[in-house]
Amino acid sequence: MLTLALHTAMAGCDVAIQRDGTVLANLSEAMRKGQDARLPGLVALACEQAGVTLEEVERFGVVTGPGSFTGVRVGVAFARGLALATGVPCVGVSSLEAALPDGQQGSAIVLLPAQKRPPDITYWAQTFRSGAATAPPEEMPLQAVADLLNAHPHMVFGNATALQEILPDLSVRVAQPSAARAAALTAVFDPASHPPRPSYARAPDAALPGGKSLA
């Protein structure tokens, strides 16, 4: 299956194209804003590098968050537009699913920093069993994550520097969301159960005019 996935949920703009597990293109540019202007050109460049057209893509994928409010919405809107224009399915992949390495067995948790300023340090967290999510993403205070890991040990992936200060023996395997991982999951996820819907894991700080829904 030929898949194209987007990731603009963090401080970057990533596009990956895969066919049956083989990466054909994987482009990434660091940026905190301006993804909406850069994304069309980066998608075109990825297609050129992969030697494919958008009409050949069999499924689109997008990292749906949690992450930057604006970045999440940019990626989701663009992916939905591509799917609508080409008439193929679009799959949503959470930021934490897109960070978990392939082939993970046993109990795992992915942690990504949400609020980084003391005393309100929080993490976005999602638990997994043999690679499959066992719960949706949620935002958890630092101490709540520590209590969870003390009560139910997990293999930890992600970025958890603040957590390691209160759990000095904690081993964390560094992992970040990527469009390449999202492209691989896009091929196996069911579009019906993984829709391209923004996931904030909390009420977003930004608001749309007129009280419109953020989903």
CSV table of C-alpha atoms in Angstrom, one decimal, residues 61-64 76-77 79-80 90-93 191 193-199 215:
chain,number,residue,atom,x,y,z
A,61,GLY,CA,-2.3,9.7,7.3
A,62,VAL,CA,-1.9,12.6,9.7
A,63,VAL,CA,-0.5,13.0,13.2
A,64,THR,CA,-3.6,14.3,15.1
A,76,VAL,CA,-5.5,17.6,9.9
A,77,ALA,CA,-7.1,20.1,7.6
A,79,ALA,CA,-4.7,15.7,5.1
A,80,ARG,CA,-8.5,15.8,5.0
A,90,CYS,CA,-7.5,9.3,5.6
A,91,VAL,CA,-6.2,7.9,8.9
A,92,GLY,CA,-5.5,9.7,12.2
A,93,VAL,CA,-2.4,8.7,14.3
A,191,PRO,CA,-9.8,4.5,9.0
A,193,SER,CA,-11.6,3.6,14.2
A,194,HIS,CA,-8.7,6.0,13.6
A,195,PRO,CA,-10.4,9.1,12.0
A,196,PRO,CA,-8.3,12.2,11.2
A,197,ARG,CA,-9.7,14.2,14.2
A,198,PRO,CA,-7.7,16.6,16.3
A,199,SER,CA,-6.6,15.2,19.6
A,215,ALA,CA,-13.0,19.0,16.3
